[in-house]
Each structure stands twice: as structure tokens, then as C-alpha cells.
Coordinates of C-alpha atoms in Angstrom, one line a residue:
M17 CA -68.6 61.2 38.7
N18 CA -69.7 57.6 39.5
K19 CA -69.0 55.1 36.8
L20 CA -72.0 53.1 35.6
Q21 CA -71.7 49.3 36.2
L22 CA -73.8 47.8 33.4
K23 CA -74.4 44.1 33.5
H24 CA -74.6 41.9 30.4
R25 CA -78.0 40.6 31.4
E26 CA -79.7 44.0 31.6
L27 CA -78.1 45.0 28.3
K28 CA -79.4 41.9 26.7
I29 CA -82.9 42.6 28.0
I30 CA -82.9 46.2 26.7
S31 CA -81.8 44.9 23.3
V32 CA -84.6 42.3 23.2
I33 CA -87.2 44.8 24.3
A34 CA -86.2 47.2 21.5
A35 CA -86.4 44.4 19.0
S36 CA -89.8 43.1 20.3
E37 CA -91.3 46.6 21.1
N38 CA -93.4 44.8 23.7
I39 CA -92.7 43.7 27.3
S40 CA -94.7 40.5 26.9
H41 CA -93.0 39.5 23.7
A42 CA -89.6 40.2 25.2
A43 CA -90.4 38.1 28.3
T44 CA -91.3 35.2 26.0
V45 CA -88.1 35.5 24.0
L46 CA -86.0 35.8 27.2
G47 CA -87.8 33.0 29.0
I48 CA -88.4 35.1 32.1
A49 CA -91.4 36.5 33.8
Q50 CA -92.9 39.7 32.4
A51 CA -92.8 41.4 35.8
N52 CA -89.0 40.8 35.9
V53 CA -88.5 42.2 32.5
S54 CA -90.4 45.4 33.5
K55 CA -88.3 45.6 36.7
Y56 CA -85.0 45.2 34.8
L57 CA -86.1 48.0 32.4
A58 CA -87.2 50.3 35.3
D59 CA -83.9 49.7 37.2
F60 CA -81.9 50.3 34.1
E61 CA -83.6 53.7 33.4
S62 CA -83.2 54.6 37.0
K63 CA -79.5 53.8 36.9
V64 CA -78.7 55.8 33.8
G65 CA -81.2 58.6 34.7
L66 CA -82.8 58.8 31.3
K67 CA -85.8 57.1 29.7
V68 CA -84.9 54.5 27.0
F69 CA -88.5 53.8 25.9
E70 CA -91.7 55.7 25.5
R71 CA -94.6 53.5 26.7
T72 CA -98.0 53.2 25.0
T73 CA -100.8 50.8 25.7
R74 CA -99.7 48.4 23.0
Q75 CA -96.0 48.8 22.5
L76 CA -92.8 50.5 23.5
T77 CA -90.8 52.8 21.2
L78 CA -87.3 54.1 21.7
T79 CA -86.8 57.6 22.9
P80 CA -84.2 59.7 21.0
F81 CA -81.7 58.7 23.8
G82 CA -82.7 55.1 23.5
A83 CA -82.3 55.1 19.7
A84 CA -78.8 56.6 20.1
L85 CA -77.9 54.1 22.9
L86 CA -79.1 50.9 21.2
P87 CA -76.1 50.6 18.7
Y88 CA -73.7 50.8 21.7
I89 CA -75.6 48.1 23.6
N90 CA -75.7 45.8 20.5
D91 CA -72.0 46.4 19.9
M92 CA -71.2 45.4 23.4
L93 CA -73.3 42.3 23.2
D94 CA -71.7 41.4 19.9
R95 CA -68.2 41.8 21.4
N96 CA -69.1 39.7 24.3
E97 CA -70.4 36.9 22.0
Q98 CA -67.1 37.1 20.0
L99 CA -65.2 36.8 23.3
N100 CA -67.2 33.8 24.3
H101 CA -66.5 32.2 20.9
F102 CA -62.8 33.0 21.2
I103 CA -62.6 31.4 24.6
A104 CA -64.5 28.3 23.3
D105 CA -62.1 28.1 20.3
Y106 CA -59.1 28.5 22.6
K107 CA -60.3 25.6 24.7
H108 CA -61.7 23.2 22.3
E109 CA -60.9 23.8 18.6
K110 CA -58.2 22.2 16.5
R111 CA -57.3 25.5 15.0
G112 CA -54.4 27.9 15.2
R113 CA -50.6 27.7 15.4
V114 CA -48.6 25.4 17.7
T115 CA -44.9 26.1 17.9
V116 CA -42.5 23.4 18.9
Y117 CA -38.8 24.1 19.6
A118 CA -36.1 21.5 20.0
P119 CA -32.4 21.0 19.3
T120 CA -31.5 20.1 15.7
G121 CA -31.2 16.4 16.3
I122 CA -34.5 16.2 18.1
I123 CA -36.3 18.3 15.4
A124 CA -34.9 15.8 12.8
Y125 CA -36.2 12.9 14.8
L126 CA -39.6 14.5 15.2
T127 CA -40.0 15.2 11.5
K128 CA -38.8 11.7 10.6
H129 CA -40.6 9.5 13.1
V130 CA -43.2 11.4 15.2
I131 CA -45.1 14.2 13.3
A132 CA -46.6 11.8 10.8
Q133 CA -48.2 9.8 13.6
I134 CA -50.2 12.8 14.9
K135 CA -53.7 12.0 13.5
D136 CA -56.6 14.3 12.9
I137 CA -54.6 17.5 13.2
G138 CA -57.6 19.5 12.0
D139 CA -56.7 23.1 11.0
I140 CA -53.7 23.3 13.3
T141 CA -50.6 24.8 11.9
L142 CA -47.6 23.0 13.4
S143 CA -44.4 25.2 13.4
L144 CA -41.1 23.4 14.1
K145 CA -38.1 25.6 15.1
T146 CA -34.6 24.8 16.1
C147 CA -33.3 25.8 19.5
N148 CA -29.8 24.6 20.3
L149 CA -28.7 24.8 23.9
E150 CA -26.0 27.1 25.2
R151 CA -23.6 25.4 27.7
K152 CA -24.9 27.6 30.6
A153 CA -28.4 26.2 30.1
F154 CA -27.3 22.9 31.8
F155 CA -26.5 24.9 34.9
E156 CA -28.8 27.9 34.9
G157 CA -31.8 26.4 33.1
V158 CA -33.0 26.8 29.5
D159 CA -34.9 29.9 28.3
F160 CA -38.4 29.4 26.9
P161 CA -38.9 31.4 23.7
D162 CA -41.7 33.9 23.7
D163 CA -43.5 32.3 20.8
C164 CA -42.9 28.7 22.0
D165 CA -45.7 26.3 23.0
V166 CA -43.6 23.2 23.6
L167 CA -39.9 23.0 24.1
I168 CA -38.2 19.5 23.9
T169 CA -34.7 19.7 25.1
Y170 CA -32.0 18.3 27.4
A171 CA -32.1 20.9 30.2
H172 CA -34.8 21.9 32.7
P173 CA -36.5 25.4 32.4
K174 CA -35.1 28.5 34.0
D175 CA -38.7 29.6 34.7
E176 CA -40.0 27.5 37.5
S177 CA -43.6 28.2 36.7
L178 CA -43.2 26.0 33.6
V179 CA -43.9 22.3 33.5
A180 CA -41.0 19.9 32.7
S181 CA -42.3 16.4 31.8
F182 CA -39.6 13.8 31.7
I183 CA -39.4 11.7 28.5
T184 CA -36.3 9.6 28.8
K185 CA -32.6 9.5 29.7
Y186 CA -30.2 10.4 26.8
A187 CA -26.6 9.2 26.6
V188 CA -24.2 11.7 25.0
T189 CA -20.7 10.6 24.0
A190 CA -18.0 10.8 21.3
F191 CA -18.3 9.2 17.9
A192 CA -16.1 9.0 14.8
S193 CA -15.8 7.1 11.6
P194 CA -13.8 3.8 11.6
T195 CA -11.6 5.4 9.0
Y196 CA -10.8 8.3 11.2
L197 CA -10.1 6.1 14.2
E198 CA -7.8 3.8 12.1
K199 CA -5.6 6.8 11.4
H200 CA -6.0 8.5 14.8
P201 CA -6.6 5.9 17.6
I202 CA -8.1 7.0 20.8
H203 CA -8.6 5.1 24.1
Q204 CA -9.9 7.5 26.7
P205 CA -11.3 11.1 27.1
D206 CA -7.9 12.3 28.2
D207 CA -6.7 11.7 24.7
L208 CA -9.2 14.2 23.1
E209 CA -6.9 17.1 23.4
R210 CA -4.7 15.5 20.7
H211 CA -7.6 15.0 18.3
S212 CA -9.6 17.1 15.8
C213 CA -13.0 17.5 17.4
I214 CA -16.0 18.9 15.5
L215 CA -17.3 21.8 17.5
I216 CA -20.7 23.4 18.0
D217 CA -20.8 27.2 17.7
S218 CA -23.5 27.8 20.4
V219 CA -21.3 26.3 23.2
M220 CA -18.0 27.8 22.1
I221 CA -15.7 29.1 24.9
D222 CA -12.9 31.0 23.2
D223 CA -11.9 28.6 20.5
A224 CA -13.0 25.4 22.2
N225 CA -16.0 23.3 23.4
I226 CA -16.3 21.6 26.7
W227 CA -17.3 17.9 26.5
R228 CA -18.4 16.1 29.6
F229 CA -17.9 12.4 30.5
N230 CA -18.5 10.2 33.5
V231 CA -15.3 8.9 35.0
T232 CA -15.1 5.1 34.4
G233 CA -16.1 3.2 37.5
S234 CA -17.5 6.2 39.5
K235 CA -20.3 8.7 39.5
E236 CA -17.9 11.6 39.0
V237 CA -18.3 13.8 35.9
R238 CA -15.3 15.4 34.4
D239 CA -15.1 18.3 31.8
Y240 CA -12.6 18.2 28.8
R241 CA -11.6 21.1 26.7
V242 CA -11.6 20.1 23.0
T243 CA -10.6 22.0 19.8
G244 CA -10.7 21.2 16.1
N245 CA -10.8 22.6 12.6
Y246 CA -14.6 22.6 12.1
V247 CA -17.3 24.5 13.8
C248 CA -21.0 23.9 13.1
D249 CA -24.2 25.5 14.3
N250 CA -26.0 22.2 14.8
T251 CA -25.4 18.6 15.6
Q252 CA -26.6 17.3 12.3
S253 CA -24.0 19.2 10.3
A254 CA -21.4 18.0 12.8
L255 CA -22.4 14.4 12.3
E256 CA -22.1 14.8 8.5
L257 CA -18.5 16.0 8.9
A258 CA -17.8 13.0 11.2
R259 CA -19.3 10.6 8.6
N260 CA -16.7 12.1 6.2
H261 CA -13.8 11.2 8.5
L262 CA -13.1 14.8 9.5
G263 CA -13.0 14.3 13.3
I264 CA -14.8 13.3 16.5
V265 CA -18.3 14.5 17.2
F266 CA -20.1 14.7 20.6
A267 CA -23.7 13.6 20.1
P268 CA -26.7 11.8 21.7
D269 CA -26.6 8.1 21.0
K270 CA -30.2 8.2 19.7
S271 CA -29.0 10.6 16.9
V272 CA -26.6 8.0 15.5
Q273 CA -28.5 4.8 15.7
S274 CA -28.6 4.2 12.0
D275 CA -24.9 5.1 11.7
L276 CA -24.0 2.6 14.4
Q277 CA -26.0 -0.1 12.7
D278 CA -24.4 0.4 9.3
G279 CA -20.9 1.0 10.7
T280 CA -20.6 4.6 9.4
L281 CA -19.8 5.8 13.0
V282 CA -18.6 4.0 16.1
A283 CA -18.4 5.0 19.7
C284 CA -14.9 6.2 20.7
F285 CA -15.1 5.0 24.3
P286 CA -16.7 2.2 26.3
E287 CA -20.3 2.8 27.6
Q288 CA -19.0 4.0 30.9
N289 CA -17.6 7.1 29.3
E290 CA -21.0 8.8 28.6
W291 CA -22.8 11.8 29.8
W292 CA -26.4 11.1 30.7
L293 CA -29.0 13.8 30.2
D294 CA -32.7 14.1 30.8
L295 CA -34.8 14.6 27.7
V296 CA -37.8 16.7 28.8
A297 CA -40.8 18.4 27.3
I298 CA -41.3 21.9 28.7
F299 CA -44.6 23.7 28.4
R300 CA -47.0 26.1 30.3
K301 CA -49.4 24.7 32.8
R302 CA -52.4 23.2 31.0
E303 CA -54.9 25.7 32.4
Y304 CA -52.9 28.5 30.7
Q305 CA -52.6 27.1 27.2
P306 CA -55.1 26.4 24.4
W307 CA -56.5 23.0 23.8
R308 CA -54.8 22.7 20.4
V309 CA -51.4 22.8 22.2
Q310 CA -52.5 20.2 24.7
Y311 CA -53.6 18.0 21.8
V312 CA -50.3 18.2 19.9
L313 CA -48.3 17.9 23.1
D314 CA -50.2 14.8 24.2
E315 CA -49.9 13.1 20.8
M316 CA -46.1 13.8 20.5
L317 CA -45.4 12.5 24.0
R318 CA -47.6 9.4 23.4
E319 CA -45.7 8.6 20.2
L320 CA -42.3 9.3 21.7
R321 CA -42.9 7.1 24.7
N322 CA -44.4 4.4 22.5
Q323 CA -41.3 4.3 20.3
L324 CA -39.0 4.3 23.3
A325 CA -40.9 1.4 24.9
Q326 CA -40.7 -0.5 21.6
A327 CA -37.0 0.2 21.3
H328 CA -36.5 -1.0 24.9
L329 CA -38.5 -4.2 24.2
L330 CA -36.4 -4.9 21.1
R331 CA -33.1 -4.4 23.0
S332 CA -34.4 -6.8 25.7
E333 CA -35.3 -9.4 23.1
Q334 CA -31.9 -9.1 21.4
A335 CA -30.1 -9.3 24.7
S336 CA -32.1 -12.5 25.5
V337 CA -31.2 -14.0 22.1
N338 CA -27.5 -13.2 22.6
D339 CA -27.5 -14.7 26.1
N340 CA -28.9 -17.9 24.7

């Protein structure tokens, strides 16, 4: 049996004729020629093989088949209108949920410095979730959670169809409190094996973490196996333990700026002993995501880059003052 191919336009015309009960009136409502309305009706009845209207000199009335058919037609038209509204909302409305994933330190930074700067959020629900990296993500790529709209992280995506927009370079190195370092001096990464290091659970290998540092004076990167008495599931908890003199923590320098300024934590090694990471925002191609996601993403990236530019300018001004 051949399947009927019913077009939206002809269904609309049948619905308007039924409401108008007159070809001329229907043509006026539809804004098309009366002859074309008559042709659409005749073609439709020929296609289905049944009469939809009984014709009189003054008006059209639905046949029993037409009366039974009309609710189906109107339902299809309503569903199509709902679909059009959904697509329009998806593209243009500030409404719905936007889910942002990031490591603990970045989530803390976003909530403290960035989210409040997103203006006119409308009816968007912004959901912030923690996604700490496993060690293998630096080599294999990071997974993109199913419910994620934007992932801000230190590794590039495993799925090559996703977009990775570079934000900045991040230096990761070892920090400890001055009190800890007075009791347990350290001079180079090779000394770490004799120290209590505060570990992150998601990157545990047996009972250890692997910390990575550039070799001083070269581009070589070397891995160091570290152990300790404390294991945390996020960097912020690890930093709190370090502030309480319980060991050495491996963290992004931007996560400890206030600690460095007030002397709570200090870097264990010279600047050359750092591991540089790319901070990237990962998201689906813009044509595959709703406008609300684009809006939140653009606002976050704008604010992040603005703050980075201001910080760079401040460092330049301070360096200039010091030189003079």
C-alpha cells in the first residue's frame, strides 16, 4: 500500500476551508487565489480517494469522512506549530538549562569572579558541576559528559568533533606553607620523594600521584612519583591542607594568587620548575547548540579574557615600576 505524502500547506488549506465553509472566504484568509484553493482541495481529495466536503451553491460542509479527518489535521498543524516554537526558542530564547563543568579550582574561580558578571541572564538556569581530570586525559583527551554544554578544563577533548577554544596558559607547580618549608626544606623536584605530598584521588596510581615538571634550562618534561599522608578528591581541599602546614600541594598558580600575596603559601621551586597547561573551553559546534548556551559561553569567555588581560597589564605595570 502506497503511503500518503501529505504536505503542511494542503493540510492548512483544508483546515481553513472547514473553518470558513466557503472557498472564497478561505482564499481571502490564506491570501491566495480562489482557483488555487479549489485546486488544492480537488488534488487532496483525489490523493486520499475520498470526499472531504459536500459542495452547495453557497457553502461547503464536511462529509462524515471530513468531519472525522479534521481533528487529525488540526492536531498535526498544532504539533507543527509547537515544533516551530520549540526551534525558535532553542535558537533565540534565554530560557532553559546551561550546564558548565570544570575542575574544582576553576569552578571556584568562576563562582567568585565570573558568574556575577554575566548580565541579563533571563530565565536561564546555570548549573555548575565539578569535573576533575584523570591523569590519562592529558594523553588520551578528556571525556565530555552527556549533560554538559561547556567544559572548561586543562586537556583537549577526546571527541574531535567538539570545539576547543584556547583561553590561556596555566602554570602548575608545587606550593607549601612557609612553616612546612622551614621544617622540611626542599630545593628541587628530585627531593619530593622525601616529602609528604598532598594527593588527588582521581589521579592516584597505586598509592601515589605523578607530578610533572619542566627540567630547568630545557624543554624536557620529567615525571615524579610522589606520596603522602593525605588524599583529597579536589584541589581546593588539598590547598586547605597545605595552608595548615600538612604538606606540599601541586596546583595551578592562578588558584593560589591570594595565598602568594599574603604569604600563606609559597612556591617550592624557581619558575623554571613548572608544568604549563592549556586552559580551554570545550563545547559543541555552534550550529548544534541552543542560543542560550552560546550566550552563556560568550559571556564567560569575554569575562575570563578581560580579567586575564587586566592581570597581564597589572603585572606589566608592576614590572615597569620595579625596573625603575
